[in-house]
XYZ file of C-alpha atoms in Angstrom:
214
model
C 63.370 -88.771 -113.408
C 64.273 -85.184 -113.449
C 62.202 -82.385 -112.118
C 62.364 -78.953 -113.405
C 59.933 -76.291 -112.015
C 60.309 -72.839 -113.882
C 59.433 -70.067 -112.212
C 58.894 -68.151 -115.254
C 57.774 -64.232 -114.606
C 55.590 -65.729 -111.981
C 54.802 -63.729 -108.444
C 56.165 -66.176 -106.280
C 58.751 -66.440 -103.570
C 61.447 -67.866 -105.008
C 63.692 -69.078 -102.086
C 60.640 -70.414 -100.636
C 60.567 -72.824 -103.847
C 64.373 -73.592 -104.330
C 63.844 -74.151 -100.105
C 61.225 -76.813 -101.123
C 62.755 -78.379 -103.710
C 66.155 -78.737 -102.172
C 64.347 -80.395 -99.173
C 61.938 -82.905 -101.292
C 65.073 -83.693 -103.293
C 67.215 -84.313 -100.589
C 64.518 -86.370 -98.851
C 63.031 -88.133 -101.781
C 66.392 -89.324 -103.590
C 65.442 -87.261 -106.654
C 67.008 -84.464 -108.964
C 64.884 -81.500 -108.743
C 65.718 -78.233 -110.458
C 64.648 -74.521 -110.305
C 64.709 -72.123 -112.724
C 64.406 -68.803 -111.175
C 64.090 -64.986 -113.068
C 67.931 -64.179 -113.881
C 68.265 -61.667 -111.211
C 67.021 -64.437 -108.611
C 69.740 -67.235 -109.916
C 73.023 -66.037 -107.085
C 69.501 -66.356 -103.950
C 68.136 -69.128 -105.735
C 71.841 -71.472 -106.076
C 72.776 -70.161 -102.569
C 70.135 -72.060 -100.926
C 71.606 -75.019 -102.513
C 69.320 -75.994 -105.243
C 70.228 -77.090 -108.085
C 69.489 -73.603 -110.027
C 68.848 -73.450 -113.795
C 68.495 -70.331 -116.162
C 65.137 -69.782 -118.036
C 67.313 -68.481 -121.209
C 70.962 -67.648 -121.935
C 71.850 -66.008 -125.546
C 73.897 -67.030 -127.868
C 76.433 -64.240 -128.083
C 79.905 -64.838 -125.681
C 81.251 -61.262 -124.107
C 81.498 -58.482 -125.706
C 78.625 -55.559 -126.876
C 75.798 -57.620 -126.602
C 73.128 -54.776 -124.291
C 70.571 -56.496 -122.669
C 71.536 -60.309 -123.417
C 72.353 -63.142 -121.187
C 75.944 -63.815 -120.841
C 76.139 -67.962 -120.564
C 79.361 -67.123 -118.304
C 77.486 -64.862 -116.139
C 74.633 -67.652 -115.187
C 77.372 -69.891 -114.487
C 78.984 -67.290 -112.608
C 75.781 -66.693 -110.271
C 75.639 -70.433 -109.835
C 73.552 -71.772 -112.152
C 74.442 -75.490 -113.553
C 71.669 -75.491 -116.579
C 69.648 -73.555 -119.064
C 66.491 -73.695 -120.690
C 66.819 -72.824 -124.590
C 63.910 -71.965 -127.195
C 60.993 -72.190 -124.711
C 57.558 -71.334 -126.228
C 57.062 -68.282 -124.492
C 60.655 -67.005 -125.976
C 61.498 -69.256 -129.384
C 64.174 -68.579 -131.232
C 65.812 -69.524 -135.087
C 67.752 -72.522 -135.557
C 70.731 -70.787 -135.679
C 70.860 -68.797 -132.113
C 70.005 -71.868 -130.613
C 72.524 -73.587 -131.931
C 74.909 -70.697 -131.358
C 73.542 -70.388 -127.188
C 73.723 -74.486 -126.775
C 77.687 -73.510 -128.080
C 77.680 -70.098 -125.465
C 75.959 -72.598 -123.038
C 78.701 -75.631 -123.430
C 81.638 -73.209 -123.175
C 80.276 -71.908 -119.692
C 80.122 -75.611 -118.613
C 76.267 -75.627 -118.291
C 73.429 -78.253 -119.116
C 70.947 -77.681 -122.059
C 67.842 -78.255 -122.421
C 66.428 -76.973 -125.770
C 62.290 -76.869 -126.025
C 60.095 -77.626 -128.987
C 56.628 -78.210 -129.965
C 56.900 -81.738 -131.537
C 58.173 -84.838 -132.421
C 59.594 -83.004 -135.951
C 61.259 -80.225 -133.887
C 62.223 -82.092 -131.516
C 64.891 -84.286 -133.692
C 66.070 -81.000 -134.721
C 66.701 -79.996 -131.405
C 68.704 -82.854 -131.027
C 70.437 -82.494 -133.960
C 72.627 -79.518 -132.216
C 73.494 -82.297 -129.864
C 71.950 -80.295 -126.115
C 72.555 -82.662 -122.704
C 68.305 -82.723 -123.341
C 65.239 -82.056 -125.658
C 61.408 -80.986 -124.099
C 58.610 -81.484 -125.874
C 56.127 -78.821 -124.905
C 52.938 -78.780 -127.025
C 52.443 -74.921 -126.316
C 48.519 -75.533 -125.891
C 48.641 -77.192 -123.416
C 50.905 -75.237 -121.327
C 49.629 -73.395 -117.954
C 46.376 -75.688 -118.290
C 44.564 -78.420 -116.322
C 45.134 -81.426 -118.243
C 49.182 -82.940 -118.781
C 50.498 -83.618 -122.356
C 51.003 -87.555 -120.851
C 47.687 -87.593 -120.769
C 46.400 -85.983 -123.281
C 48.767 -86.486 -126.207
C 50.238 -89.318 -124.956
C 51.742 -90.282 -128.346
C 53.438 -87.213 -128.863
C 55.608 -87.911 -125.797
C 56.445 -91.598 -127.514
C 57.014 -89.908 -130.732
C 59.637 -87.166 -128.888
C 61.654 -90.604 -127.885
C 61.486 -91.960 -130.860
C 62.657 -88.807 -132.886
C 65.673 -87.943 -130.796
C 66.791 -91.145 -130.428
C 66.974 -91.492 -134.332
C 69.061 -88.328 -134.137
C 70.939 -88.730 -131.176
C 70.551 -91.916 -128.508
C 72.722 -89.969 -125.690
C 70.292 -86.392 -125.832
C 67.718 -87.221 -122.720
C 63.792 -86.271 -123.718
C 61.856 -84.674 -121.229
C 57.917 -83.121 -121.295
C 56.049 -80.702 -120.043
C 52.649 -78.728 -120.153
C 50.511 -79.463 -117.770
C 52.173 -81.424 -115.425
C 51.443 -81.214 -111.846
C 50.573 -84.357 -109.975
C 52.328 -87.356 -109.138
C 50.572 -89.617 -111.500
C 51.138 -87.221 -114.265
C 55.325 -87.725 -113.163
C 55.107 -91.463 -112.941
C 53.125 -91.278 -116.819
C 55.392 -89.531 -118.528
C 58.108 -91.990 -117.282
C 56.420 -94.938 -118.337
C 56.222 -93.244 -121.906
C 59.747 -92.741 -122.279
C 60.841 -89.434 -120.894
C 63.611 -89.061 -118.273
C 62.487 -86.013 -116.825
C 59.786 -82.917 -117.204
C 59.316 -79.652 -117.002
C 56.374 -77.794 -115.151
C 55.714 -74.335 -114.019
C 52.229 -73.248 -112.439
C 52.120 -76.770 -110.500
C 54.482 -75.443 -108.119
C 55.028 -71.746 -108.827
C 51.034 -70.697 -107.924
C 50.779 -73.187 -105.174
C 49.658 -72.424 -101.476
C 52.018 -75.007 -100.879
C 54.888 -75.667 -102.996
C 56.593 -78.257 -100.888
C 53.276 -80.179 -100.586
C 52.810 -79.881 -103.979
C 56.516 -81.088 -104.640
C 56.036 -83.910 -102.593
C 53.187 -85.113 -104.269
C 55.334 -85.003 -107.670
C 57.678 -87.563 -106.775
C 55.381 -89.637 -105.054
C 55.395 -92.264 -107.283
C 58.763 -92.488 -108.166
């Protein structure tokens, strides 16, 4: 399973995080990933993390003010990027055009979507991964593996009629163990959480309770 904790816009410390999840995934045997603000990625990557972007646009260099150059995360160490999250969707057609951007700066993809339907069309642009994210659910008490358990089986299922070799992760909700161990028994290779470890007293605690079960 693979663990990716976004920071989003959230008033945390982030070396304190990428510190805790380097640690729990050195000591635990498991990939853990951070997804920092994009002027945190260079701190973030040097503590040796691996260090995702929250967003990377689909433009390559040139006069593009105020976008995210895909070669510029990669530059600041970043190995991944988050694409068409639910707090910052985009059309079919820029994601398509930033999992390209993303591919030529040699980093990972992960493109986001709401559903089983979306999701296939996610993996129809052919991303390392999809996420199903059911955007209700997101930032609240209750994980999508347990509450919409079939929409997690119905992710699988829809991307691997489109493409067997894209990897489907979820997230919303997530924050305990149990929830980590039930989305893997539904299918998913991985998830996606945020507040779980971003507003924790203690994030490594909180990490370590995450891959408990695994």
């Amino acid at each position: 399973m693979f663990i990716l904790v976004n920071l989003k816009a959230y008033p945390c410390d982030p070396i304190e995080v990428a510190t805790a999840a380097r640690d729990v995934a050195e000591d635990a045997g498991v990939r853990i990933a951070v997804s920092p603000q994009a002027a945190h990625l260079e701190s973030v990557a040097d503590t040796g993390v691996e260090t995702w972007a929250q967003h990377v646009s689909p433009n390559g260099y040139g006069s593009f003010t105020g976008s995210t150059l895909a070669e510029a995360v990669a530059e600041a160490g970043a190995e991944g990027t988050l694409l068409n999250h639910s707090e910052n969707r985009r059309k079919l057609a820029d994601i398509d055009a930033a999992v390209r951007a993303a591919e030529r700066a040699g980093l990972e993809t992960c493109v986001c979507a709401n559903n089983p339907d979306q999701i296939a069309a996610a993996a129809a642009l052919q991303p390392d991964s999809v996420a199903v994210e059911p955007p209700e659910l997101i930032g609240g008490d209750v994980s999508v593996a347990t509450a919409d358990p079939d929409i997690v089986t119905d992710a699988v299922a829809a991307a691997g009629g489109v493409d067997e070799d894209v990897d489907v992760y979820c997230g919303a909700g997530i924050s305990t163990g149990d929830d980590v161990t039930t989305a893997e028994e539904l299918g998913a290779s991985g998830i996606l959480l945020a507040s779980g470890v971003a507003k924790a007293d203690d994030p490594r605690a909180a990490l370590e309770d995450l891959v408990s079960g695994l």
